Every structure is written in structure tokens, then in C-alpha cells.
mmCIF file of C-alpha atoms and ligand atoms in Angstrom:
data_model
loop_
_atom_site.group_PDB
_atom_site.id
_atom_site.type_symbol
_atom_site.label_atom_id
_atom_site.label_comp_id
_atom_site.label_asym_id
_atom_site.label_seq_id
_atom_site.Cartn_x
_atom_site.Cartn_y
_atom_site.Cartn_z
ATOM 1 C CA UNK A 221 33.858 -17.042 -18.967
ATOM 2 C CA UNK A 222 30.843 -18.932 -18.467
ATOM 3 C CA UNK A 223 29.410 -16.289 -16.265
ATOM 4 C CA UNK A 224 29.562 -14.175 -19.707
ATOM 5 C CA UNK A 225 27.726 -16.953 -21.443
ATOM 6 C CA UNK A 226 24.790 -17.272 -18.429
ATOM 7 C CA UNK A 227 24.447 -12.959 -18.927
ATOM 8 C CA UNK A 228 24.392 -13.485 -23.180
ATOM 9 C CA UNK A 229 22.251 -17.037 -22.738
ATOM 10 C CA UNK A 230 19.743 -15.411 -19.956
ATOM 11 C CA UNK A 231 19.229 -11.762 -22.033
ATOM 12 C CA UNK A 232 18.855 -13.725 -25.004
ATOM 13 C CA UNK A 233 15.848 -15.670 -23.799
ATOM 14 C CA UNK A 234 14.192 -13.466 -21.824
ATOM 15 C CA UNK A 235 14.218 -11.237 -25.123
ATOM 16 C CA UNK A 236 12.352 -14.085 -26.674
ATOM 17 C CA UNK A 237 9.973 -14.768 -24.099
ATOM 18 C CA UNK A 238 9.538 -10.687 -23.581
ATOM 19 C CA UNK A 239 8.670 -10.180 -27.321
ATOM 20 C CA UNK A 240 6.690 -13.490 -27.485
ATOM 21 C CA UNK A 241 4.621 -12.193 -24.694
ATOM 22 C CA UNK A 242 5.699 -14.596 -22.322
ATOM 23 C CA UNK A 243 6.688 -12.360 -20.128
ATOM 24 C CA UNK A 244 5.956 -8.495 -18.874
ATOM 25 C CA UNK A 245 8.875 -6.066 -18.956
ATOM 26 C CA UNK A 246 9.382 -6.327 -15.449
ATOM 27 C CA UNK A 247 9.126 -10.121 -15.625
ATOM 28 C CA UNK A 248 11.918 -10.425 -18.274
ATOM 29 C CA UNK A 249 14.261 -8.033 -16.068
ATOM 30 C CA UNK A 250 13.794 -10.484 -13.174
ATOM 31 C CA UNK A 251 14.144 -13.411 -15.356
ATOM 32 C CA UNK A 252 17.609 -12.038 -16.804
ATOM 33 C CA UNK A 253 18.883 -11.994 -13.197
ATOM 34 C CA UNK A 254 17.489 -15.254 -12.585
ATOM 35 C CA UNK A 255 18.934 -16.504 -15.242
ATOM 36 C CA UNK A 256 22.458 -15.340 -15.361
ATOM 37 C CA UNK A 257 22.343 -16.517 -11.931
ATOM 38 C CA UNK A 258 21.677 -19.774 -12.580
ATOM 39 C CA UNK A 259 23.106 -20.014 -15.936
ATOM 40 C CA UNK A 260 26.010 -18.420 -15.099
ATOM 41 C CA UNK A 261 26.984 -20.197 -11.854
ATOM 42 C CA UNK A 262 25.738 -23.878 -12.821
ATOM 43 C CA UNK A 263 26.399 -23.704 -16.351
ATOM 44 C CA UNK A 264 25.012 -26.137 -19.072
ATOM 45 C CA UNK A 265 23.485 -28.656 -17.245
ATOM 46 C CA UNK A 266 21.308 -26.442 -14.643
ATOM 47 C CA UNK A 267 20.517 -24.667 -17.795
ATOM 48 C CA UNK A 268 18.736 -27.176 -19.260
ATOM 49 C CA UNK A 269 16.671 -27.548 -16.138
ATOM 50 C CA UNK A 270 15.440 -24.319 -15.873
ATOM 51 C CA UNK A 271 14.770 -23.812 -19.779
ATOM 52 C CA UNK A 272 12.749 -26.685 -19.582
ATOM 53 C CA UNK A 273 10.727 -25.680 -16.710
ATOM 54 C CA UNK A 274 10.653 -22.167 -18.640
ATOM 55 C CA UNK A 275 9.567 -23.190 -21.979
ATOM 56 C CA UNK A 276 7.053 -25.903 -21.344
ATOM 57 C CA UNK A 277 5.431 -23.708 -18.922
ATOM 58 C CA UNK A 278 5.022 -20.605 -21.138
ATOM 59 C CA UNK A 279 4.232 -23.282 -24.250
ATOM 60 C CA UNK A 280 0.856 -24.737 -22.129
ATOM 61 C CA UNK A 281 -0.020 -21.365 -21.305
ATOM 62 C CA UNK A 282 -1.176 -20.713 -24.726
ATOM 63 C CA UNK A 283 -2.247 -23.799 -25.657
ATOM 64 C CA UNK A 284 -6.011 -24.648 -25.273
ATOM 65 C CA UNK A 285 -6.674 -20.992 -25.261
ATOM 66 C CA UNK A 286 -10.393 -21.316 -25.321
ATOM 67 C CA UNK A 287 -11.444 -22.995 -22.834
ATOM 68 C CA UNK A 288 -9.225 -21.258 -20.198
ATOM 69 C CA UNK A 289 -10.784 -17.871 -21.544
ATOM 70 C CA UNK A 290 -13.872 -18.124 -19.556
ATOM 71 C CA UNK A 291 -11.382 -19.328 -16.428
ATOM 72 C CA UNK A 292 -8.944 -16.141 -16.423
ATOM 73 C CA UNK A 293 -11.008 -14.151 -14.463
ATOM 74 C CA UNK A 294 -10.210 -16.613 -11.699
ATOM 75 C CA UNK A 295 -6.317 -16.491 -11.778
ATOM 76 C CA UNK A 296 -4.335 -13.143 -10.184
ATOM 77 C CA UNK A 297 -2.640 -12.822 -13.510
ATOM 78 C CA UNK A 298 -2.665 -13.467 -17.164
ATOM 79 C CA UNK A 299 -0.020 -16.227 -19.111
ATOM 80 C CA UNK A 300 2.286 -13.122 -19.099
ATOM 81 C CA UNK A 301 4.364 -13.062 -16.187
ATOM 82 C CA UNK A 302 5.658 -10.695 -13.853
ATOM 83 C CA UNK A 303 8.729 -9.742 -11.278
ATOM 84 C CA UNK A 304 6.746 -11.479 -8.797
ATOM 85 C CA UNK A 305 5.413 -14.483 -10.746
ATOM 86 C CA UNK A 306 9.192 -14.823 -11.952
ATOM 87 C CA UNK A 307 10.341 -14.959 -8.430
ATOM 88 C CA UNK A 308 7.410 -16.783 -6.675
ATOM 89 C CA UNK A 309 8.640 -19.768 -9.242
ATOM 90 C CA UNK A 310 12.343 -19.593 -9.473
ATOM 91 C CA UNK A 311 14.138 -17.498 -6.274
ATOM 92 C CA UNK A 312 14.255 -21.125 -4.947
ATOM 93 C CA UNK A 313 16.037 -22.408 -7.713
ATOM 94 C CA UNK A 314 18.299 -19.477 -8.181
ATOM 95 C CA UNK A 315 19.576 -19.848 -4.505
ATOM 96 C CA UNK A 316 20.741 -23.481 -4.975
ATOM 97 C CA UNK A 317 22.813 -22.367 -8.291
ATOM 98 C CA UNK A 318 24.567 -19.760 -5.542
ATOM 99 C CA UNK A 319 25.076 -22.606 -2.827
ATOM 100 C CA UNK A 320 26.573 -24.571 -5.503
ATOM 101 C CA UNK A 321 29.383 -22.037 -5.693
ATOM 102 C CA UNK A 322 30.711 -22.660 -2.712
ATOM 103 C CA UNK A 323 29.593 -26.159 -2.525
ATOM 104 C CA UNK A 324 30.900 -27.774 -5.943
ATOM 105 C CA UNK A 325 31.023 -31.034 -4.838
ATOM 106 C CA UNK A 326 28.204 -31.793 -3.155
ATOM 107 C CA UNK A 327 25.097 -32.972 -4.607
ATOM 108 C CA UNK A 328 22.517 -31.236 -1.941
ATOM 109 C CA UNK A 329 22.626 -28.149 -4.307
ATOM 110 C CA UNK A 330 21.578 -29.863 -7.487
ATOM 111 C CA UNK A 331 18.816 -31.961 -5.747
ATOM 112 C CA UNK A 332 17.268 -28.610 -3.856
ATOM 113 C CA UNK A 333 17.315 -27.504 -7.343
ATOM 114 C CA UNK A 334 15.771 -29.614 -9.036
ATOM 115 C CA UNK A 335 13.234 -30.161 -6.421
ATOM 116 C CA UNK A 336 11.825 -26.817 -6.404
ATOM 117 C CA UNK A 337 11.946 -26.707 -10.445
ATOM 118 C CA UNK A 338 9.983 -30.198 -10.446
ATOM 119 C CA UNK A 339 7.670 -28.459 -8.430
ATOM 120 C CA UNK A 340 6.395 -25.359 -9.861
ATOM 121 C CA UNK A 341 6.596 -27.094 -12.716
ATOM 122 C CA UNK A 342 3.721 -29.664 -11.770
ATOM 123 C CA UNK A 343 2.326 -26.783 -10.180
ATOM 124 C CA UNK A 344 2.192 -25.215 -13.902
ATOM 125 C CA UNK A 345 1.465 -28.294 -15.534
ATOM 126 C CA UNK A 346 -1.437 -28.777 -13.674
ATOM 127 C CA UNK A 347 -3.066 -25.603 -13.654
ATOM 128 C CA UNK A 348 -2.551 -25.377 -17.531
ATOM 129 C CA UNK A 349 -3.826 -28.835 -18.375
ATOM 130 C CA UNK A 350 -5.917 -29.380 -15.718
ATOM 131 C CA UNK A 351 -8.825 -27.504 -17.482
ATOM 132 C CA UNK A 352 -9.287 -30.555 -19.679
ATOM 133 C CA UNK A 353 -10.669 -32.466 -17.111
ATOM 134 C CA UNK A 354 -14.199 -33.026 -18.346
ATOM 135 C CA UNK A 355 -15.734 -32.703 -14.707
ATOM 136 C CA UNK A 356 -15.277 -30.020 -12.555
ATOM 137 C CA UNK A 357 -12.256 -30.361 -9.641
ATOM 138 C CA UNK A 358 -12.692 -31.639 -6.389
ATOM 139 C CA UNK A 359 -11.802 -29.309 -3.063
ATOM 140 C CA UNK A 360 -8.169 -30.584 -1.638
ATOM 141 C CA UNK A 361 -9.302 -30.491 1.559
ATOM 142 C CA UNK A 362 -12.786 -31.970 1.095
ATOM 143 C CA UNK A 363 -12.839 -34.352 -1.419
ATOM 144 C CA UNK A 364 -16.480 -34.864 -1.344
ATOM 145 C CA UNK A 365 -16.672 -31.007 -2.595
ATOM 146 C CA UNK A 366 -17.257 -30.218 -6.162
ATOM 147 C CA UNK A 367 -15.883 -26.692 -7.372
ATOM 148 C CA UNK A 368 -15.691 -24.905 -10.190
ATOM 149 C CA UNK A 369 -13.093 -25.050 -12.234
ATOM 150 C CA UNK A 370 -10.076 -22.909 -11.859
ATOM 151 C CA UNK A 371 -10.719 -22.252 -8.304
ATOM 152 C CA UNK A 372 -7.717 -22.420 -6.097
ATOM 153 C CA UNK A 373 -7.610 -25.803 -4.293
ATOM 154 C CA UNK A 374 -9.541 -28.170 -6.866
ATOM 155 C CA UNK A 375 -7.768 -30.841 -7.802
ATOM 156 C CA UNK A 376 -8.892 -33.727 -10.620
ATOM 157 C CA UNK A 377 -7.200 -36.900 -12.201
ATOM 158 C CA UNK A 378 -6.315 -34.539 -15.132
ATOM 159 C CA UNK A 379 -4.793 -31.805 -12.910
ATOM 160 C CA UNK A 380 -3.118 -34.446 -10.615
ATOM 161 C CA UNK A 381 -1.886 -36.898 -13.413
ATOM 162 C CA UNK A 382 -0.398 -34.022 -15.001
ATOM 163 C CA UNK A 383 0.975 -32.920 -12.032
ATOM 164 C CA UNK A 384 2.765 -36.024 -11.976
ATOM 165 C CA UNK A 385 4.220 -35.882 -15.551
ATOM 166 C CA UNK A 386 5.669 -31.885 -14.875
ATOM 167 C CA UNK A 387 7.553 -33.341 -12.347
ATOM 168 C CA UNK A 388 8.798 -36.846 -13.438
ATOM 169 C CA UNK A 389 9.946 -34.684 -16.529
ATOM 170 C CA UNK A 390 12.201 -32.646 -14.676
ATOM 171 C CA UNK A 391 13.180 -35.301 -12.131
ATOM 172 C CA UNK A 392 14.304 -37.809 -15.206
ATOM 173 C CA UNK A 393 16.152 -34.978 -16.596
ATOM 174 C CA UNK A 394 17.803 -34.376 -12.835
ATOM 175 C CA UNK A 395 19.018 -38.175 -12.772
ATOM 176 C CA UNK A 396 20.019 -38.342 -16.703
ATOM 177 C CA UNK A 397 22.527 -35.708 -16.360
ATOM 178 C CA UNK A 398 24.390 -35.976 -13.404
ATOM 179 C CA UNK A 399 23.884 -40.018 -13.441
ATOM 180 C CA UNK A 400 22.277 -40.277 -10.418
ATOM 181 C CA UNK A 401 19.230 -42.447 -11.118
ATOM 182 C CA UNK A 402 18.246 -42.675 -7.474
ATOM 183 C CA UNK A 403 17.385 -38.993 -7.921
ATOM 184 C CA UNK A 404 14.696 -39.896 -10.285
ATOM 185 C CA UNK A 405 11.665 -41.105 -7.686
ATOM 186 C CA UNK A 406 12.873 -38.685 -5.356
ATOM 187 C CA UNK A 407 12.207 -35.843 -7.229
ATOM 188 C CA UNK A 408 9.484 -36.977 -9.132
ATOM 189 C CA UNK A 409 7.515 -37.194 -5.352
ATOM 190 C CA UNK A 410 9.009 -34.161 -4.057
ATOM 191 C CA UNK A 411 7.419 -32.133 -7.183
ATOM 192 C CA UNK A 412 4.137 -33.686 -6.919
ATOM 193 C CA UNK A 413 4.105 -33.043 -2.875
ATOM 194 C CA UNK A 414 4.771 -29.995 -3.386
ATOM 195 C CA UNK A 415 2.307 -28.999 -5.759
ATOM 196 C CA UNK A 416 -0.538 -30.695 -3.879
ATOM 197 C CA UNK A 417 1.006 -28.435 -0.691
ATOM 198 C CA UNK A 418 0.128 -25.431 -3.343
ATOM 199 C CA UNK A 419 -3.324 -26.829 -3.468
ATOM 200 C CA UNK A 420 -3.550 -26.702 0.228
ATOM 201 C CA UNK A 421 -2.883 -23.285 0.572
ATOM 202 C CA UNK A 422 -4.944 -22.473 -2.296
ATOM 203 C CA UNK A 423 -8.035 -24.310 -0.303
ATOM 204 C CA UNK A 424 -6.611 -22.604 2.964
ATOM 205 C CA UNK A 425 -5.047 -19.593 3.643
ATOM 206 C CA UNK A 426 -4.269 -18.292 0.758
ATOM 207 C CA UNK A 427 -5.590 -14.718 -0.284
ATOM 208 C CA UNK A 428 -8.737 -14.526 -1.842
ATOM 209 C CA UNK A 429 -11.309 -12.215 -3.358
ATOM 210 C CA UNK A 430 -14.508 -12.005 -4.185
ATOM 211 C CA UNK A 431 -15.976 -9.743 -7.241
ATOM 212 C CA UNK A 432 -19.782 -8.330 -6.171
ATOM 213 C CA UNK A 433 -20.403 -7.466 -10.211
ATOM 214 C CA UNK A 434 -20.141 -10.942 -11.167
ATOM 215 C CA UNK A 435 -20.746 -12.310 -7.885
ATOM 216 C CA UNK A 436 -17.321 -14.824 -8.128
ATOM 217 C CA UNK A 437 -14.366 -15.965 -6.103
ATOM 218 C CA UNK A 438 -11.083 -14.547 -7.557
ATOM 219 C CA UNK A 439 -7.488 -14.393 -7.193
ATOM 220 C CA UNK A 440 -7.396 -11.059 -8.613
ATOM 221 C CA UNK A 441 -6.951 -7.888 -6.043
ATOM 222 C CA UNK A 442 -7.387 -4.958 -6.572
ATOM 223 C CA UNK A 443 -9.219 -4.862 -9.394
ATOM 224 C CA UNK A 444 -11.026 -7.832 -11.035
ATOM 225 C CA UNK A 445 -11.435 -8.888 -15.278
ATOM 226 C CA UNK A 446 -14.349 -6.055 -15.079
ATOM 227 C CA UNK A 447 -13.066 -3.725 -13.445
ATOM 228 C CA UNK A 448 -14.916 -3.614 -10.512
ATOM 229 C CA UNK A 449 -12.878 -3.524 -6.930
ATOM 230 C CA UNK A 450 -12.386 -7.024 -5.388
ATOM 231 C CA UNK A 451 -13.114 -7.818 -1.877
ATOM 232 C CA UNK A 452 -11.247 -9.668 0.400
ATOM 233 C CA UNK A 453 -13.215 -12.761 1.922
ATOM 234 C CA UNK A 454 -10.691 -14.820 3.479
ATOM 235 C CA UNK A 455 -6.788 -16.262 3.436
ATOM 236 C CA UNK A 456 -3.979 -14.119 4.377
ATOM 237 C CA UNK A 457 -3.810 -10.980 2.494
ATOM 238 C CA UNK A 458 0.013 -11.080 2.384
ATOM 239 C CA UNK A 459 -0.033 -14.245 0.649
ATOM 240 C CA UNK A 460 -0.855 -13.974 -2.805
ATOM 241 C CA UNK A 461 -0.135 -16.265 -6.002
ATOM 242 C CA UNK A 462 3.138 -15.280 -6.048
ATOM 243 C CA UNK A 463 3.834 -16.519 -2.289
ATOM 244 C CA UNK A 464 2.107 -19.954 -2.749
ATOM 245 C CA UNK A 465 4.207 -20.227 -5.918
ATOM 246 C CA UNK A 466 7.716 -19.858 -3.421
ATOM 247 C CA UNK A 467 5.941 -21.879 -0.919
ATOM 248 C CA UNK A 468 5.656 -24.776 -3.725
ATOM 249 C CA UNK A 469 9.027 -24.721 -4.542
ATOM 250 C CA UNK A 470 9.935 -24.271 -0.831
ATOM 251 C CA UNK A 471 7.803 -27.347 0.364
ATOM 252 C CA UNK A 472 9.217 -29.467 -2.747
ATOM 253 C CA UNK A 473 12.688 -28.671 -2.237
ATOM 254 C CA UNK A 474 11.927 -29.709 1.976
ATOM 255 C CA UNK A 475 10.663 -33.088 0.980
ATOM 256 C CA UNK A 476 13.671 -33.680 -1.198
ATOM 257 C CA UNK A 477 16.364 -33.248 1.119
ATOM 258 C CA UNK A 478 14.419 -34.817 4.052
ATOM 259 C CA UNK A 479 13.779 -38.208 1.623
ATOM 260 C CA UNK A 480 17.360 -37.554 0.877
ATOM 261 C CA UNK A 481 18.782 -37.390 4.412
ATOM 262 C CA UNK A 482 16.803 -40.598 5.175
HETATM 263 ZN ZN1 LIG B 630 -16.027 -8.890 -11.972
#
């Protein structure tokens, strides 16, 4: 029965977020399946996990519309998301709900879960708020190096602090409902490491372009905001937004169960 509820709950929503322009119609597909998944296998309480990383996410991505105008050329993609933006932030999630299936009893399911949750959302959170900062960001792996802002790898005491609330949001919410307060700190660091790992790659190896028309760095490949082809200056082609996103999650979730195990 509740497996009917996590189908009705996730086509519901993904309606919603589809019509609201949350979400392409690809995206809304892959968050359906998501969804029921998660929905349907770990029932109210994982629910409110995801929806929370779902709706304040696609909430700040309209808010302070104008000033991220000038800054979407920048990003791969616009606030709505696709298949791959869908998966990049919640395939992680989804596989815990499965593991918890055959695992009912144990806890490791719920904490990779919320791990990976706590961090694309302060991945999110701090890409969407971050623009406040009044100065621009500072380069992850040289702190001494101003960039501009929306570039992938800055970081700033706006970006960072909100960072820190995405995933103490999600990690309080983690402890409060299965009454496991000792989940609270652990979470709320394994969120924030991993979205500072996302920042890493960013300043790294992750794919990037460069557009010869406006003469900028972007994310966006093939074609840029213009419409003039991108080229590829450096990273690894393979991994786009949508890979750093799973990598997030991924790194989260591996910080969690190691801080757990210890
Ligand atoms: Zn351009």
C-alpha cells in the first residue's frame, strides 16, 4: 500500500514542480521514479527528507532573480532541471531507500541518506545564496585568488555559511525523526564536506568551457547563453555538473559512514 502512496505522492509533485517550471519534462519523469522510489520504499519519514531538499532548493532558485541573471551564463543549466540534474542530486539518495528494503533495521541506510541529501543540499544552498556575498569568491584551492562570481570553485563566507545551514537543516531533521541526536553533527559535517569536495572539483577537474564571443569561462557545452559554440579548456570532459553533483552526494555520504564507523 504505501508503495501506491510513494507512485500518487511522487506524480503528484513532480506535476507541481513540472508546471511550476521547476523542472523540464524529462526532469519530472526522472523525479517520479526517484520519488516513488524513495517515497515508496521509506515512506513518510524519508519523504520529508527529500521534499525538503526538493522544495527549498527549487524555492532559492527563483529567489534573488536579478542578480543571478547576469551569472547564468556561467552555470551548465538554468533553475529548471533535467534527467541528469535530477540524478546527479538524488541517485545517491534513492539507492539508500532500496538498501533499506532489505536492511530495515539498520540505521546505515538512513544515515547514507541523509548524508548525500545534506549534501547537495548545501551544495544548492550555496550556489543559490552565495551570490549575495558582496565581494567576489575566493578560488578553493588558492585562497589568495579572487574570481568572479559564479565561477566553479569560488567559495565566500556567504556561500560557505550557507553551505552550513543547507546541511544542518537536513541533518536536524535526520536526528528529529528517527531520535537519534548523535546524527545531528554528523551529518551536518558530512554535508558541508561534501559540498566543499564539489568546490574542489569545480576548481579541478571538472569540465569546463570557454565562450570566444564573450571571451568567458562557462559550464555550458555545446552551446553557450549566445549561442556561440563553447570550447573546451580544461577538466575532464566526461565530468560535467551533473557528475560533480553525484560526486557531492557520493563524498558526503563517504564521510558519514566513515565518522560513523569510528
Ligand atoms: Zn557567449
Amino acid at each position: 500500500m504505501q508503495l501506491v502512496y510513494g507512485i500518487i505522492l511522487a506524480i503528484i509533485i513532480s506535476y507541481i514542480a513540472y508546471r511550476a517550471h521547476s523542472l523540464t519534462k524529462n526532469g519530472a519523469f526522472m523525479a517520479t521514479l526517484i520519488g516513488t522510489v524513495i517515497f515508496g520504499i521509506g515512506g513518510g519519514q524519508w519523504a520529508i527528507l527529500l521534499l525538503t531538499f526538493f522544495i527549498t532548493s527549487s524555492a532559492l532558485s527563483r529567489a534573488f532573480k536579478n542578480r543571478k541573471q547576469a551569472l547564468s551564463e556561467k552555470y551548465s543549466k538554468g533553475h529548471e532541471r533535467d534527467a541528469g540534474q535530477v540524478l546527479g542530486n538524488g541517485a545517491m539518495a534513492a539507492l539508500f531507500a532500496g538498501l533499506h528494503a532489505f536492511y530495515p533495521e539498520s540505521i546505515v541506510p538512513w544515515i547514507g541518506f541523509a548524508a548525500s541529501l545534506a549534501a547537495v543540499n548545501a551544495d544548492t544552498w550555496a550556489t543559490e545564496l552565495g551570490v549575495l556575498n558582496p565581494t567576489p569568491p575566493r578560488l578553493i584551492t588558492n585562497l589568495r585568488k579572487r574570481v568572479e562570481k559564479g565561477t566553479s570553485g569560488g567559495i565566500s563566507l556567504w556561500g560557505t555559511g550557507a553551505s552550513l545551514l543547507g546541511s544542518s537543516l537536513i541533518a536536524f531533521l535526520a536526528a528529529l525523526l528517527t531520535d537519534h541526536w548523535s546524527l545531528f553533527l554528523l551529518i551536518t559535517f558530512a554535508g558541508l564536506a561534501g559540498s566543499l569536495f564539489d568546490s574542489f572539483l569545480g576548481a579541478t577537474v571538472q569540465a569546463m568551457y570557454y565562450c570566444p564571443t564573450d571571451k568567458k569561462e562557462t559550464e555550458r557545452h555545446p552551446l553557450h547563453t549566445c549561442g556561440r559554440e563553447t570550447v573546451h579548456i580544461r577538466g575532464w570532459k566526461l565530468l560535467n555538473n551533473d557528475w560533480v553533483n553525484f560526486a557531492c552526494g557520493a563524498f558526503g555520504v563517504v564521510v558519514a559512514l566513515i565518522g560513523f564507523a569510528i
